[in-house]
Coordinates of C-alpha atoms in Angstrom, one line a residue:
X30 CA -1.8 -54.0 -52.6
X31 CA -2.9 -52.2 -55.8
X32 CA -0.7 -50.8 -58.3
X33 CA -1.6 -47.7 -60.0
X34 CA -0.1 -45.6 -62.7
X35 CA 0.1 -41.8 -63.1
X36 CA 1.0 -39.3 -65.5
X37 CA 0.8 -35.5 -64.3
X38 CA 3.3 -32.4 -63.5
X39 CA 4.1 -30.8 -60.5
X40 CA 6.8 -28.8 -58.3
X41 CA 9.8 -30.2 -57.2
X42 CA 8.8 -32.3 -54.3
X43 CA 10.1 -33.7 -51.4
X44 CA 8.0 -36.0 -48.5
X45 CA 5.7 -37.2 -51.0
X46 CA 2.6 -38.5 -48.6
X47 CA -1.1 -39.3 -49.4
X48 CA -3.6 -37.3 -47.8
X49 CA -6.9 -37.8 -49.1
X50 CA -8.2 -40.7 -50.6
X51 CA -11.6 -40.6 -52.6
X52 CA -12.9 -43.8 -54.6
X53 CA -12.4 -41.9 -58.1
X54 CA -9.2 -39.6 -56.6
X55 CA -5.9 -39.7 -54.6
X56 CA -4.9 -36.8 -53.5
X57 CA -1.0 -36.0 -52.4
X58 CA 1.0 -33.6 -50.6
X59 CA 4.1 -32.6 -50.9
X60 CA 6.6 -30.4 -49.1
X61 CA 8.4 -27.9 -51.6
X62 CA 10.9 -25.1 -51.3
X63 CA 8.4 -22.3 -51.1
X64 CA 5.8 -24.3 -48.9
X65 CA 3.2 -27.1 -49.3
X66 CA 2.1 -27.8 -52.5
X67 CA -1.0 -30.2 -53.4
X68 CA -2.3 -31.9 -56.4
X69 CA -5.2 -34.2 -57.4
X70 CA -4.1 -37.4 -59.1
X71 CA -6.6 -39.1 -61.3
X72 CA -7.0 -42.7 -60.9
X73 CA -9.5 -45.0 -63.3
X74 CA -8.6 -47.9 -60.5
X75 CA -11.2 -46.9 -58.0
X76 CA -15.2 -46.9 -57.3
X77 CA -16.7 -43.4 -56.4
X78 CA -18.1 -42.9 -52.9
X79 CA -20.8 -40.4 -53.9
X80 CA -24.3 -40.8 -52.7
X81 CA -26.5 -39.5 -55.2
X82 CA -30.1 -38.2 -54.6
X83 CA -32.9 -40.3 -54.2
X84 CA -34.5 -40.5 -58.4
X85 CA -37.2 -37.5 -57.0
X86 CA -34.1 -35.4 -56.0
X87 CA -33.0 -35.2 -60.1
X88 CA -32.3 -31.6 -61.3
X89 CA -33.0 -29.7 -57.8
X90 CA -30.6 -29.2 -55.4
X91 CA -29.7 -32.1 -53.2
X92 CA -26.9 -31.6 -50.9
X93 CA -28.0 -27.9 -50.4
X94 CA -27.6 -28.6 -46.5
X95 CA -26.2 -31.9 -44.5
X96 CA -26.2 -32.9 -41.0
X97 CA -23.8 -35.4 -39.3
X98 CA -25.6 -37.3 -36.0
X99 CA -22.7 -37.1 -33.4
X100 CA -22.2 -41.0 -33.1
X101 CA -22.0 -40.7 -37.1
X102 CA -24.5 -43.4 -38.1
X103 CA -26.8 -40.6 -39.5
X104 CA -26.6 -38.7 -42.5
X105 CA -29.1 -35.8 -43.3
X106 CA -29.1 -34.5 -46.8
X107 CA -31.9 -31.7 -48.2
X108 CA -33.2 -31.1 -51.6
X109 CA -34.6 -27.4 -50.8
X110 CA -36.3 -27.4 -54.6
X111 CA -37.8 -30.5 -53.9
X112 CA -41.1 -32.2 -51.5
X113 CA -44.3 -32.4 -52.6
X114 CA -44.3 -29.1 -53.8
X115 CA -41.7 -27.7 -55.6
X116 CA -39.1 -25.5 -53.5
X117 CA -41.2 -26.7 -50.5
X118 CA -38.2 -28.5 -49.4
X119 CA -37.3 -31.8 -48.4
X120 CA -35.0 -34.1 -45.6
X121 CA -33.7 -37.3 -46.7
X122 CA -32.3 -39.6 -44.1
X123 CA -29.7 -42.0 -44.8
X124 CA -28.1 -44.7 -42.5
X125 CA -24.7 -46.2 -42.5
X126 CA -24.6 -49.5 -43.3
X127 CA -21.1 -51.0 -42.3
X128 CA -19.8 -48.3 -44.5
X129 CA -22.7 -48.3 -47.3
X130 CA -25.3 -45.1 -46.4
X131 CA -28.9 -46.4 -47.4
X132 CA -31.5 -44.0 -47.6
X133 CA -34.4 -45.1 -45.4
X134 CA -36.7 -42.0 -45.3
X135 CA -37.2 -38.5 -45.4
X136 CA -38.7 -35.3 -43.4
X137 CA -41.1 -33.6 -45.8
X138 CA -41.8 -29.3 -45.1
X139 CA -44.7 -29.2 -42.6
X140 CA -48.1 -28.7 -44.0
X141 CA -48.8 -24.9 -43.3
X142 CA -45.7 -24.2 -44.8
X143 CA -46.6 -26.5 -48.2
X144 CA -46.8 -24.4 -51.2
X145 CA -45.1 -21.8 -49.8
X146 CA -41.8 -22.4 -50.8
X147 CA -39.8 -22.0 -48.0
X148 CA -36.5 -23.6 -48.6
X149 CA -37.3 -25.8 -46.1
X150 CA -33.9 -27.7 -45.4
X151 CA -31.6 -24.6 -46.2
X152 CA -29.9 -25.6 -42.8
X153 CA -29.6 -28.6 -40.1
X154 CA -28.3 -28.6 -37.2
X155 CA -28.4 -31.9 -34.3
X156 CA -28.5 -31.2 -31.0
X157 CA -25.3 -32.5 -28.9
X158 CA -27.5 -35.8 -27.9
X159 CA -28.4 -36.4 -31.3
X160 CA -32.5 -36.1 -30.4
X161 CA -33.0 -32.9 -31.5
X162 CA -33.0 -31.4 -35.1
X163 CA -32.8 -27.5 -36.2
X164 CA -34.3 -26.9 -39.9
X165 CA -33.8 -23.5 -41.3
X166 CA -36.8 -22.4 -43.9
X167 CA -34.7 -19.3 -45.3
X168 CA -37.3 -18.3 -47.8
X169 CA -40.6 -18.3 -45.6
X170 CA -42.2 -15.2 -45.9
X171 CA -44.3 -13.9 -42.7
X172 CA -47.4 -11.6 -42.7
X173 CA -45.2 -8.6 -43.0
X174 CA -41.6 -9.7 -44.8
X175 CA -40.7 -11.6 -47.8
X176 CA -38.5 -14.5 -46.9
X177 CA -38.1 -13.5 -43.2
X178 CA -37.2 -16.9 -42.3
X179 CA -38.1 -19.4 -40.2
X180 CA -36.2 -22.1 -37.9
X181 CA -38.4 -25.3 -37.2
X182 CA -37.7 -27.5 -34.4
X183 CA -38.1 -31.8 -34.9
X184 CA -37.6 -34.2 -31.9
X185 CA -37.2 -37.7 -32.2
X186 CA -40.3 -40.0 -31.5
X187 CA -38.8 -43.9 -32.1
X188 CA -37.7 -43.9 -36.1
X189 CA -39.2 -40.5 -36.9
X190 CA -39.4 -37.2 -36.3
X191 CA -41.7 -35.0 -35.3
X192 CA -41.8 -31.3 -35.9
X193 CA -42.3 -29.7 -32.1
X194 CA -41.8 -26.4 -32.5
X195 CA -40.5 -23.2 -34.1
X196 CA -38.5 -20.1 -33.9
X197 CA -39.2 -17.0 -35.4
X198 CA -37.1 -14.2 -36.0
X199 CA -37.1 -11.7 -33.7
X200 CA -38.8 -8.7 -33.7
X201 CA -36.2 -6.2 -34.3
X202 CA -34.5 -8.1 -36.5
X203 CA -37.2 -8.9 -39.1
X204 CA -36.4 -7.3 -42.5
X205 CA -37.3 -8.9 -46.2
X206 CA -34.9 -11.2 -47.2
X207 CA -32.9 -11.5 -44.1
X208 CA -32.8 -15.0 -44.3
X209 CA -33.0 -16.4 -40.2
X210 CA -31.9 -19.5 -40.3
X211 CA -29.4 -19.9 -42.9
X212 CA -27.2 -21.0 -40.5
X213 CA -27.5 -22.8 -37.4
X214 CA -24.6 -23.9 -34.7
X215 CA -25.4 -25.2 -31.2
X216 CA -23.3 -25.1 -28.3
X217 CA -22.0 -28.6 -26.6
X218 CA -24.5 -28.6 -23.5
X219 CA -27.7 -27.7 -25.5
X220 CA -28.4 -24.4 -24.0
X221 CA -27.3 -22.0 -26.7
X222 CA -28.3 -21.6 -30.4
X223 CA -26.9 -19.5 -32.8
X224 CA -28.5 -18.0 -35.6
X225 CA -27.7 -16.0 -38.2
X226 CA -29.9 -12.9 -40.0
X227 CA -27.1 -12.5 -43.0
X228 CA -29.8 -10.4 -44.7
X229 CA -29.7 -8.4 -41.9
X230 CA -29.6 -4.2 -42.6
X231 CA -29.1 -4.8 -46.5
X232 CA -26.9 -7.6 -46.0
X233 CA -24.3 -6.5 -43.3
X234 CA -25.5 -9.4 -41.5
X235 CA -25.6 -10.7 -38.0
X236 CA -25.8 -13.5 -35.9
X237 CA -28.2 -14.0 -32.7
X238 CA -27.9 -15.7 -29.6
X239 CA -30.8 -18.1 -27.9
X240 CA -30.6 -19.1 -24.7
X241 CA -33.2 -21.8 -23.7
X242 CA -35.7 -20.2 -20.9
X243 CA -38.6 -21.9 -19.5
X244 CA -39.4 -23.9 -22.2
X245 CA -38.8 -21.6 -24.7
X246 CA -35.8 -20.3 -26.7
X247 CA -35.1 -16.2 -26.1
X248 CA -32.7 -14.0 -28.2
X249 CA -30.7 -12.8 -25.4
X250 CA -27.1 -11.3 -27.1
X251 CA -26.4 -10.8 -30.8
X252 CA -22.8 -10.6 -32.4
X253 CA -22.2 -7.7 -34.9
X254 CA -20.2 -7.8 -38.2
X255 CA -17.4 -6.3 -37.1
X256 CA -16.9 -2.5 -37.9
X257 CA -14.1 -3.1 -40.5
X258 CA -16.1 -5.0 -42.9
X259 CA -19.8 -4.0 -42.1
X260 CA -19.4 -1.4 -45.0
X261 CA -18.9 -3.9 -47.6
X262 CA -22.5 -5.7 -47.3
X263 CA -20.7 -9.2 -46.3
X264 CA -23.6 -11.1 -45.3
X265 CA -22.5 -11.7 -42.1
X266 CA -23.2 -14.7 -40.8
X267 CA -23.7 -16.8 -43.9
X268 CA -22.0 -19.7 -42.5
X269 CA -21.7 -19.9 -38.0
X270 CA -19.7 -23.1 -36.5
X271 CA -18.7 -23.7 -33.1
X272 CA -15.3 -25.3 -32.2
X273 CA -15.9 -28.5 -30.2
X274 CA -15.3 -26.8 -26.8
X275 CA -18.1 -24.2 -27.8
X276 CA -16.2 -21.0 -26.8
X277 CA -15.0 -20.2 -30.6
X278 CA -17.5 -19.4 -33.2
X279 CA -16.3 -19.0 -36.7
X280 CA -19.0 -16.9 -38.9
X281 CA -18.6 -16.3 -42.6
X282 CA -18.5 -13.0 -44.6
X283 CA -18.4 -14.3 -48.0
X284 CA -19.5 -10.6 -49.5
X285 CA -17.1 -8.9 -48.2
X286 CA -15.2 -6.8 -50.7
X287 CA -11.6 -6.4 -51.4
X288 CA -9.7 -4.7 -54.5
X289 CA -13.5 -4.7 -56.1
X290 CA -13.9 -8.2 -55.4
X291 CA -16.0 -10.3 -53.5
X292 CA -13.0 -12.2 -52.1
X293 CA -14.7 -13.2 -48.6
X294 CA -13.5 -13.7 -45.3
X295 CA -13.9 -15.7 -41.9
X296 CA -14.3 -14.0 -38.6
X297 CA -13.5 -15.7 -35.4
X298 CA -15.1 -14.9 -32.0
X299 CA -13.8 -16.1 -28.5
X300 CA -16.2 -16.3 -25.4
X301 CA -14.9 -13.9 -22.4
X302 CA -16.4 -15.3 -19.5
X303 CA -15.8 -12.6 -17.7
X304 CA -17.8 -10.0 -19.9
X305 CA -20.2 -12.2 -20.9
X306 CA -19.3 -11.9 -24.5
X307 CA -18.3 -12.8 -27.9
X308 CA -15.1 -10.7 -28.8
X309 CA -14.1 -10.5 -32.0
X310 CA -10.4 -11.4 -31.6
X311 CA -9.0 -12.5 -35.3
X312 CA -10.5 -13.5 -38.9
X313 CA -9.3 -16.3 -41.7
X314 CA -8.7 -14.1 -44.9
X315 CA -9.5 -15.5 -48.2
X316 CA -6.3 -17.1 -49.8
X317 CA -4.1 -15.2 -52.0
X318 CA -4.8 -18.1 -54.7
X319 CA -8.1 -17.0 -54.8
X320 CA -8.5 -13.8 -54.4
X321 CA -9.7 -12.0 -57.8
X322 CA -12.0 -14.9 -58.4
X323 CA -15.1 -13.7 -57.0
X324 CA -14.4 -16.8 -54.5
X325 CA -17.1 -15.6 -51.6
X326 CA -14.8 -17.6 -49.3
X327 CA -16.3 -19.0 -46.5
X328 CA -19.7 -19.8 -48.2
X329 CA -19.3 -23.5 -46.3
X330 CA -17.4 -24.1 -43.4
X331 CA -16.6 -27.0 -41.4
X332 CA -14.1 -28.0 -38.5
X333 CA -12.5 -31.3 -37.2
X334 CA -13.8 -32.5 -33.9
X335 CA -10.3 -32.1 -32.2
X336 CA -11.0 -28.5 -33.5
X337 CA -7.3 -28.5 -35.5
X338 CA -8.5 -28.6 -39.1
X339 CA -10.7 -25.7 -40.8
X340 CA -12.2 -26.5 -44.5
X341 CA -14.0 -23.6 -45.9
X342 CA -15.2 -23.7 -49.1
X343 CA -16.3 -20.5 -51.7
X344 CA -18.8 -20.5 -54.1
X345 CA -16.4 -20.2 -57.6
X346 CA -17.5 -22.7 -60.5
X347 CA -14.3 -24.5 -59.7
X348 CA -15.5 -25.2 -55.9
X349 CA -12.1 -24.8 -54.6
X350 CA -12.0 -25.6 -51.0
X351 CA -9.4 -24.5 -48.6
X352 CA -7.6 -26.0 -45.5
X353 CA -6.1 -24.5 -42.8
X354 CA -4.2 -26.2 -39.8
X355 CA -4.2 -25.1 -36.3
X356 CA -1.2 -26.4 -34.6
X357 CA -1.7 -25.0 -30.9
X358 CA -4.6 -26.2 -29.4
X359 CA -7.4 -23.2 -28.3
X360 CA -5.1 -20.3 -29.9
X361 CA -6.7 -20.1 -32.7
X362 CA -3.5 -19.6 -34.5
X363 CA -4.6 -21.0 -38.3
X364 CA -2.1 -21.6 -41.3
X365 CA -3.1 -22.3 -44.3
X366 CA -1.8 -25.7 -45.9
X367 CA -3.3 -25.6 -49.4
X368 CA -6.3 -25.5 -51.5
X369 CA -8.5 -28.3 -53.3
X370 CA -9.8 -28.3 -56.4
X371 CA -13.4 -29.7 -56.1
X372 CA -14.4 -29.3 -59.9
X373 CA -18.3 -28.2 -58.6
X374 CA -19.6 -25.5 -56.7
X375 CA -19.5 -26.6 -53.1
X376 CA -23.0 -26.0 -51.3
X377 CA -21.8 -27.5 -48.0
X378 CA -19.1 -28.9 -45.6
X379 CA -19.3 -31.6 -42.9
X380 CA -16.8 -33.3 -41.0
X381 CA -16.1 -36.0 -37.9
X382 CA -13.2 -37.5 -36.7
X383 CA -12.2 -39.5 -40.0
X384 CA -14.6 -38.4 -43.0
X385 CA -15.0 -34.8 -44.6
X386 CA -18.3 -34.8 -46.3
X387 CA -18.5 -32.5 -49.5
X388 CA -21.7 -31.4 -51.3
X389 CA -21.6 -30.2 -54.6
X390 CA -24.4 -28.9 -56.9
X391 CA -24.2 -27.9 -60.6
X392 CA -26.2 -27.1 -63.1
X393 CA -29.2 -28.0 -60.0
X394 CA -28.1 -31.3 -59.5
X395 CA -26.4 -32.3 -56.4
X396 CA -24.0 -34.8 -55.5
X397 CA -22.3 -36.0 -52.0
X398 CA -18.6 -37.0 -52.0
X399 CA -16.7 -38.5 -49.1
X400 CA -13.2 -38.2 -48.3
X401 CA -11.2 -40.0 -45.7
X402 CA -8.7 -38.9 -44.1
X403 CA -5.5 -41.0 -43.5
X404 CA -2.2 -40.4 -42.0
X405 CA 0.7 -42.0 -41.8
X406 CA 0.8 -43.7 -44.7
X407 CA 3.6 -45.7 -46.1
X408 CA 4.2 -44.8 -50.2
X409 CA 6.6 -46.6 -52.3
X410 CA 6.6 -44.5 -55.5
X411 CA 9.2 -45.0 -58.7
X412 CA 10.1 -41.6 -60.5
X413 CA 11.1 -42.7 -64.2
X414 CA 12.5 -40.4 -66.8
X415 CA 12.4 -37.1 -64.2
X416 CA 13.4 -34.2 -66.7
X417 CA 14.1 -31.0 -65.0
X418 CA 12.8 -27.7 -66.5
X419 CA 13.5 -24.8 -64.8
X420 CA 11.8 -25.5 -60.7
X421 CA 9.4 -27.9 -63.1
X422 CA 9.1 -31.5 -63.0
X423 CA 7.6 -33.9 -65.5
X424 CA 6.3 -37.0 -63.4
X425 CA 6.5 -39.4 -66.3
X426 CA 5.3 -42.4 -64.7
X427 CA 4.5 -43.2 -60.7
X428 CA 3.9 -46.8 -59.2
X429 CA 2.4 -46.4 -56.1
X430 CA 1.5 -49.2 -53.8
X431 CA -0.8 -49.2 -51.0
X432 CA -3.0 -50.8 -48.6
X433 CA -6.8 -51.0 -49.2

């Protein structure tokens, strides 16, 4: 047990739980009168679990994208400013270590696109197996179109990888700054690859479809930006995941305008067998806390593997980050629970079964945070000197205990 003391105010509060548990933060939830409330509590008692970019990685953007292998002893982190030339882009790979992620190597931009500065990194996707690696190169700029994008392909030879392959953007969907490849999702049995063009027609945006043919990966179906927010130049498609089963797909809008603002939105697509397609059948909108902000909700995404628990993330100085709960399984029925206060911009949002990882970069320095997830917690907390103001109250002093 540890005992830890807090000063800070909040709501009147009933069912006082832990939640999240970070090595600098403890955060706590709360049931109140109008809802869930959430707060951060500061605690001087604990040692961060950041991982910080290798020194090479100082003052560029590390964290820009991550990648999760799907038994979770791999950790993929990208410095697009970085490699050996600058904004080339860059892969570092770290292994978990009995809890302790070492860095052991890294996946440099291939040499034709050296010196080109192609991002390289701006995206990573595994394959289901865990053998296979999608790279997104958003700024790589073909013969005819200035950052056109470019999806590179790595396979797994022993301890390294090896680039294989490549995608390009299709032909009818090539425009200057579209972008291919800022986002990458594949589906659970390998056979389908999503990619998204949020560039796309001035930045409406949209995502495509690749089915894996005779070798080769063909764009086969694409998935508009639906009609009611196409108008607004959302960039479609900025952020694509798939729910574990792969028949949702959750793509970002974070231009999309309301009241003037660039408030942001998620759109959620469910599979019809039967037609063959992706119907567009609800959307997350941006909280009311943050709308007026300039939030660009949905700018990160990422979802729990038993597919209950959203986190999206918007682009705001404060990095707020947003969770939603979906308490019946495949209905796609999502409440919102609260919002986190990350501090940072948030560049990117993974997640497994017990760890959300959170990238933040400001001021072009990047840093990786880790949260855990815990429930059922037992918390014996003493309230002293509670003085009531109005629905306020002053938390003069908490004593928490808890297990390690």
């Amino acid at each position: 047990f540890r005992r830890v003391l807090f000063r800070s105010y909040a709501l009147a509060a009933s069912n006082l739980q832990i939640t999240y548990i970070t090595s600098s933060n403890i955060f706590l939830t709360w049931t109140t009168g109008i809802g869930a409330s959430y707060y951060k509590l500061q605690s001087t008692q604990y040692i961060p679990p950041y991982i910080y970019g290798p020194l090479s990685s100082i003052n560029n953007n590390f964290g820009k994208a991550m990648a999760l292998s799907p038994d979770g002893n791999i950790l993929l982190i990208s410095d697009t400013n970085g490699g050996v030339i600058l904004y080339d882009g860059i892969i570092y790979i770290y292994i978990n270590n009995n809890g302790i992620w070492n860095n052991i190597g890294q996946i440099t931009c291939p040499i034709f696109l050296q010196g080109s500065g192609s991002l390289f990194g701006s995206s990573i996707t595994f394959s289901s197996d865990g053998n296979i690696l999608y790279i997104g190169a958003i700024n790589y700029t073909s013969r005819y179109y200035q950052s056109e994008g470019l999806v590179l392909i790595y396979t797994k030879s022993g301890n390294i990888w090896v680039n294989t392959s490549q995608i390009s953007c299709p032909e009818n969907y090539q425009i200057s700054f579209g972008q291919f490849g800022k986002s990458i999702a594949i589906s659970p049995d390998n056979n389908s690859l999503f990619i998204s063009v949020p560039g796309y027609r001035n930045k409406e945006g949209i995502v495509l479809l690749f089915k894996y043919i005779a070798g080769k990966w063909i764009s086969v179906k694409e998935i508009n930006c639906p009609i009611s927010i196409y108008r607004n130049l959302p960039n479609f498609g900025t952020c694509i995941i798939l729910s574990p089963d792969g028949n949702t797909i959750y793509i970002s809008a974070p231009g999309q305008v309301f009241d003037g603002d660039y408030t942001g939105s998620v759109q959620i697509f469910s599979y019809s067998q039967t037609d063959d397609l992706w119907i567009n059948i609800t959307a997350i909108q941006c909280p009311i806390i943050l709308q007026g902000t300039y939030a660009m909700f949905g700018n990160s995404m990422t979802i729990s593997s038993d597919g209950n628990s959203l986190f999206i993330g918007e682009t705001y100085a404060y990095g707020y980050l947003a969770y939603f709960k979906n308490n019946i399984n495949n209905i796609n029925i999502w409440t919102y629970i609260t919002t986190i206060t990350n501090g940072s911009p948030l560049a990117c949002l993974i997640s497994n079964s017990s760890n959300l990882y959170i990238s933040k970069i400001k001021n072009n320095i990047g840093v990786i945070e880790i949260y855990s997830y815990i429930n059922n917690i037992s918390v014996i907390s003493s309230l002293i000197n509670i003085l009531i103001l109005n629905i306020k109250i002053i938390f003069k002093m908490i004593i928490l205990y808890f297990i390690l």
